[in-house]
Coordinates of C-alpha atoms in Angstrom, one line a residue:
X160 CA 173.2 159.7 32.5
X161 CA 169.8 157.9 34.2
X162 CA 169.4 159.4 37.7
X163 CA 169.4 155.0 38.5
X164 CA 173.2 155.2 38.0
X165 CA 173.6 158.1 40.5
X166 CA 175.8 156.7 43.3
X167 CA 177.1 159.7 45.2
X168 CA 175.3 163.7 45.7
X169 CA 177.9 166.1 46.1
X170 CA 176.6 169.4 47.8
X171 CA 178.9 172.1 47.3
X172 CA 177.4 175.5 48.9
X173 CA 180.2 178.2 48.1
X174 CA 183.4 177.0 49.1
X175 CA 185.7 174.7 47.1
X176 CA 183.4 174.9 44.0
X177 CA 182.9 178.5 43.8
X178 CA 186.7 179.6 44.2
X179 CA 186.8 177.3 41.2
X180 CA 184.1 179.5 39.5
X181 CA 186.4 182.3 40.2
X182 CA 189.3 181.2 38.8
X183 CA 191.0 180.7 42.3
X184 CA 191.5 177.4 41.3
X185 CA 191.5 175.5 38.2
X186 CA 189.9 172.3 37.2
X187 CA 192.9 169.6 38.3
X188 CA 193.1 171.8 41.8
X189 CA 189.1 172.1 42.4
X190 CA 188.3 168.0 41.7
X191 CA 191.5 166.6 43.8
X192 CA 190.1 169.5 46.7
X193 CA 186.4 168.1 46.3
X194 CA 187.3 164.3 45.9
X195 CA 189.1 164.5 49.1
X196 CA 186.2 166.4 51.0
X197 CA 183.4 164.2 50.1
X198 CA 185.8 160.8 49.8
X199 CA 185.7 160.3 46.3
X200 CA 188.2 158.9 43.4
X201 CA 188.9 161.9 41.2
X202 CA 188.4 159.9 38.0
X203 CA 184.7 158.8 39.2
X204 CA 184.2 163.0 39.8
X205 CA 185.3 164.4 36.1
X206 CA 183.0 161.6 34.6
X207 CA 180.6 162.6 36.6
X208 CA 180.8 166.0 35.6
X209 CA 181.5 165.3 32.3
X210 CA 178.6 163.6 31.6
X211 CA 176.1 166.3 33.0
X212 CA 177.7 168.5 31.3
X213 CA 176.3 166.5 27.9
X214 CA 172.8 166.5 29.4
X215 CA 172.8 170.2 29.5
X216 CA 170.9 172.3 26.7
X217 CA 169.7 175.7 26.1
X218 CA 165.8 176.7 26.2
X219 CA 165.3 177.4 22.5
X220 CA 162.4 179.6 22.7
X221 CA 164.1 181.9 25.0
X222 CA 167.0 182.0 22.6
X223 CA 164.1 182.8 19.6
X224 CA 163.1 185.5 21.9
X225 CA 165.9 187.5 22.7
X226 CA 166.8 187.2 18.6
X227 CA 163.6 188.8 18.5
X228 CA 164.7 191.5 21.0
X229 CA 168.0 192.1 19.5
X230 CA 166.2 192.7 16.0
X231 CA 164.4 195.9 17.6
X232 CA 168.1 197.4 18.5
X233 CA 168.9 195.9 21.9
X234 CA 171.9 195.1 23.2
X235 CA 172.0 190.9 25.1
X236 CA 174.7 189.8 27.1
X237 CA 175.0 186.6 28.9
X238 CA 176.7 186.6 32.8
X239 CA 177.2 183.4 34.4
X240 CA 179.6 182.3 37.0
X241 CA 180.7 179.4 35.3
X242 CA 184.2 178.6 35.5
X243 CA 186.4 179.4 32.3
X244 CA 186.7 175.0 31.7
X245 CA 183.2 174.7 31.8
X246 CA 182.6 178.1 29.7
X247 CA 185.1 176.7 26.7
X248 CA 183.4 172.9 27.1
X249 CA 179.6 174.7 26.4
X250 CA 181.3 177.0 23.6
X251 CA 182.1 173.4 21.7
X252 CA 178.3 171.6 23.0
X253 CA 176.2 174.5 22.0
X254 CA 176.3 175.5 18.8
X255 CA 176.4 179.4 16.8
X256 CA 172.9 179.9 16.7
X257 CA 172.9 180.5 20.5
X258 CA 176.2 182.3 20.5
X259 CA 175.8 183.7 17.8
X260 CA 172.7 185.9 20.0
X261 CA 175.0 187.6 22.3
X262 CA 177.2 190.6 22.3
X263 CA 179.2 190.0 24.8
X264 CA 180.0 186.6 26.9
X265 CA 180.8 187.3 31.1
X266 CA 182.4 184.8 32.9
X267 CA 181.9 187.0 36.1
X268 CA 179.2 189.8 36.9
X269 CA 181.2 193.1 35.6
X270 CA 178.4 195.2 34.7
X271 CA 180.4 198.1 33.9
X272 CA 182.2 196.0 31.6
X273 CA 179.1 196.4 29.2
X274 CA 178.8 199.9 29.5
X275 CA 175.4 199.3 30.4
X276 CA 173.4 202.2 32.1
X277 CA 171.3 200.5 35.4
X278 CA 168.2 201.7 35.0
X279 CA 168.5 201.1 31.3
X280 CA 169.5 197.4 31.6
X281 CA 166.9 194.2 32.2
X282 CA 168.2 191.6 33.7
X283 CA 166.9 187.7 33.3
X284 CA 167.7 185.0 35.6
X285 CA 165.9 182.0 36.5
X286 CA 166.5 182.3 40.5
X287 CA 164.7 185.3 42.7
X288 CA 167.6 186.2 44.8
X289 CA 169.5 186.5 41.6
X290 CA 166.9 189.3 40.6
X291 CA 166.7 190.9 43.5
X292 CA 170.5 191.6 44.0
X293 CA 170.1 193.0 39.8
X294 CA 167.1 195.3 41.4
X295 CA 169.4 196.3 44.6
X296 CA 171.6 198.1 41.7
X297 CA 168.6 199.9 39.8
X298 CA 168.7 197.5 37.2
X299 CA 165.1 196.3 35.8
X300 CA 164.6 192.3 35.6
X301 CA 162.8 189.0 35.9
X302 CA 162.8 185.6 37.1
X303 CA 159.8 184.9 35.6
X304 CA 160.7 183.7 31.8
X305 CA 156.7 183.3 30.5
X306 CA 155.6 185.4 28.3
X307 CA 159.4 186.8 28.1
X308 CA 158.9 188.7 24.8
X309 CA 155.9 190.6 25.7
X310 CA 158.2 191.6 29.3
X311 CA 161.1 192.7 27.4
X312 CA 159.2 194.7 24.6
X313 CA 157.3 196.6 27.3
X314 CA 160.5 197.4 28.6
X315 CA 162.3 198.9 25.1
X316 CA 159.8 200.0 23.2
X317 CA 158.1 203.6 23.1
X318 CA 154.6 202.8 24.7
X319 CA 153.2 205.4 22.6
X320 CA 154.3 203.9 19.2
X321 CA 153.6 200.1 20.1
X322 CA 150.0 201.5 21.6
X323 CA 149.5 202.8 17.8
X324 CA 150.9 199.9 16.2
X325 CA 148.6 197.6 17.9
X326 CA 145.4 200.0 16.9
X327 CA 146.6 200.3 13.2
X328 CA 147.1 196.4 12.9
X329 CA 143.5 195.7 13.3
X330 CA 142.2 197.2 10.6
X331 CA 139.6 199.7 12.0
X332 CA 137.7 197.0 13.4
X333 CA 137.5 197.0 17.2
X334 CA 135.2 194.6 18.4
X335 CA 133.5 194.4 22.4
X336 CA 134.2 190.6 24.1
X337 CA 132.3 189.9 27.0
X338 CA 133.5 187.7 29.7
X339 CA 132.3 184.5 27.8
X340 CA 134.6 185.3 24.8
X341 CA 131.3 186.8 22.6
X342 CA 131.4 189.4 20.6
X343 CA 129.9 192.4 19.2
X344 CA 130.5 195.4 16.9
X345 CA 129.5 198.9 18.4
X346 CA 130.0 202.7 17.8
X347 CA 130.5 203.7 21.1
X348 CA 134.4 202.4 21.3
X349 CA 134.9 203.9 17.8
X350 CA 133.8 207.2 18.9
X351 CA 135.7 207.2 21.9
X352 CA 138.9 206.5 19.8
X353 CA 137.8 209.1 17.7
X354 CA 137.7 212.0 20.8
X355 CA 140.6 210.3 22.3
X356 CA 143.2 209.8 19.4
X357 CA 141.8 212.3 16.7
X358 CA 143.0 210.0 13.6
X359 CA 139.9 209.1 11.1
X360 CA 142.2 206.7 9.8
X361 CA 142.4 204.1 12.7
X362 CA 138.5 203.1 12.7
X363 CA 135.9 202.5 10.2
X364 CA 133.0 204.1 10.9
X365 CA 129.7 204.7 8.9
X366 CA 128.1 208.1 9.8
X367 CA 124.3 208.0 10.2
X368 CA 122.1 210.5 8.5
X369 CA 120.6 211.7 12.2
X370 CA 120.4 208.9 14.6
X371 CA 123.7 207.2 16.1
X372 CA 122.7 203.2 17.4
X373 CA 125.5 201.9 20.3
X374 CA 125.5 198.9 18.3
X375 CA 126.6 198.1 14.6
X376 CA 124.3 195.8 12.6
X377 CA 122.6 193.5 14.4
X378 CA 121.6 194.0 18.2
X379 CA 122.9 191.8 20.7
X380 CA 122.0 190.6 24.1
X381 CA 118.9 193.2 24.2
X382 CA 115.2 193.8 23.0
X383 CA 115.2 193.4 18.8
X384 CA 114.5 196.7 18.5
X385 CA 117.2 199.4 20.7
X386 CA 116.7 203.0 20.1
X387 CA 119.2 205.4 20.0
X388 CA 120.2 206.6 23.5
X389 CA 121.2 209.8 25.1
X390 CA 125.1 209.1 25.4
X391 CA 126.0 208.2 22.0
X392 CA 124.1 211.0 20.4
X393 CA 125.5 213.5 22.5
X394 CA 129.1 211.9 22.0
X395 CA 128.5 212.2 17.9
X396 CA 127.1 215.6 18.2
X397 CA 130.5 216.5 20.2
X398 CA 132.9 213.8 17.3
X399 CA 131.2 213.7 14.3
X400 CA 129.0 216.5 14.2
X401 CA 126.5 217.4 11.0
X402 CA 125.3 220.4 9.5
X403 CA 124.5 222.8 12.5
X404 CA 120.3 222.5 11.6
X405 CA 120.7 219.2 12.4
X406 CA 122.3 219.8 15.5
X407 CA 119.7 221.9 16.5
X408 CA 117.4 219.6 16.1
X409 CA 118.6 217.2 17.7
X410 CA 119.1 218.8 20.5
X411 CA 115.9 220.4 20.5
X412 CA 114.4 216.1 20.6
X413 CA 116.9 215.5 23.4
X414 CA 115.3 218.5 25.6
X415 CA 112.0 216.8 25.1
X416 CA 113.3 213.8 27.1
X417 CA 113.8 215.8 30.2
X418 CA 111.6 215.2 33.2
X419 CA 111.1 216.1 37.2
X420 CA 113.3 212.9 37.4
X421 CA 116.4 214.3 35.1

């Protein structure tokens, strides 16, 4: 329907409308209640109504998200306070692939209905006050729908195991960014995974014969020619250490570079 053929605004804050929504009334009671508030023909309401009911449509990314969410093993249900008439007309507009994403349909906020544990359940909704009333009751949620999937993951999975996913999905390559979106390869984030984690098999590392470098291949934003510095030798000693000779000699070079000044 073009907003240009919008005659009349109806307002309806609570009141008729929402005993409607509650099933105080049903649809015949509600429209001859509102059409004799506001002064309108009853017929000229329900087509109204019925035709923005046909505009309405369901975000399908969301919908591809919580599929996503209910492959890892969660639970989705969808509360609304729409009234039952309205619930059986969108059951017919929208079709199984958004249905079909649901275990359970509520008509009216019965949490307990669900079985669902408060500070185990997220809840979504588009309006603030909505979330706030869901955080009043323990329960987790959001009113802020970008980036949904990367919300609701943080929320069910095991931060430990996504953490490791994440490191093993790149392939032992952990390249430094710099605020301009350039790039290098170093040894100093490789060891520190190394110390950190303890798993050989998330990085790919080539051991030196004696002298560790901070960077890998060729140097970046520095001199051409960057010797091997304090840190990362003593970090290597400590993660990947050689024979104990070696050791000692190294740390025999490293005494050398003491001063008065440290």
């Amino acid at each position: 329907m073009a907003i240009s053929n919008t005659k009349t605004i109806l307002v309806d804050l609570g009141g008729t409308f929402m005993d409607y929504e509650c099933g105080k009334l049903n649809k015949k009671q509600c429209f001859t209640q509102l059409a004799s508030e506001y002064h309108v023909e009853v017929a000229e309401l329900e087509t109204t109504i019925a035709n923005l009911r046909q505009t309405i449509t369901y975000d399908k990314e969301m919908t591809s998200t919580f599929k996503k969410i209910k492959e890892l093993g969660a639970r989705i249900f969808l509360v609304s306070n729409i009234s039952k008439e309205d619930y059986a007309a969108f059951q017919n507009l929208w079709d199984t692939d958004f249905w079909s994403i649901f275990d359970g349909v509520f008509t009216s906020s019965a949490l307990s209905t669900t079985g669902a544990v408060p500070h185990l359940t997220f809840f979504v909704d588009g309006r603030p006050d909505n979330v706030l009333s869901a955080l009043s009751f323990g329960i987790k949620g959001t009113f802020d729908t970008s980036g949904l999937y990367r919300t609701l993951t943080n929320f069910i999975g095991d931060p430990i195991e996504r953490g490791l996913a994440f490191l093993r999905q790149q392939g032992g390559k952990f390249p430094t960014s710099t605020q301009y979106g350039e790039t290098m390869e170093e040894n100093m984030v490789l060891l520190l995974m190394l110390e950190v984690l303890d798993d050989k098999s998330l990085v790919n590392i080539d051991v030196p014969p004696r002298y560790w470098n901070f960077f890998i291949g060729t140097h970046q934003f520095t001199t051409p020619v960057f010797p091997p510095d304090l840190d990362i030798m003593t970090l290597s000693l400590c993660i990947r250490p050689p024979d104990m000779k070696t050791i000692h000699s190294i740390l025999d070079e490293m005494r050398d570079c003491v001063d008065e000044d440290g």
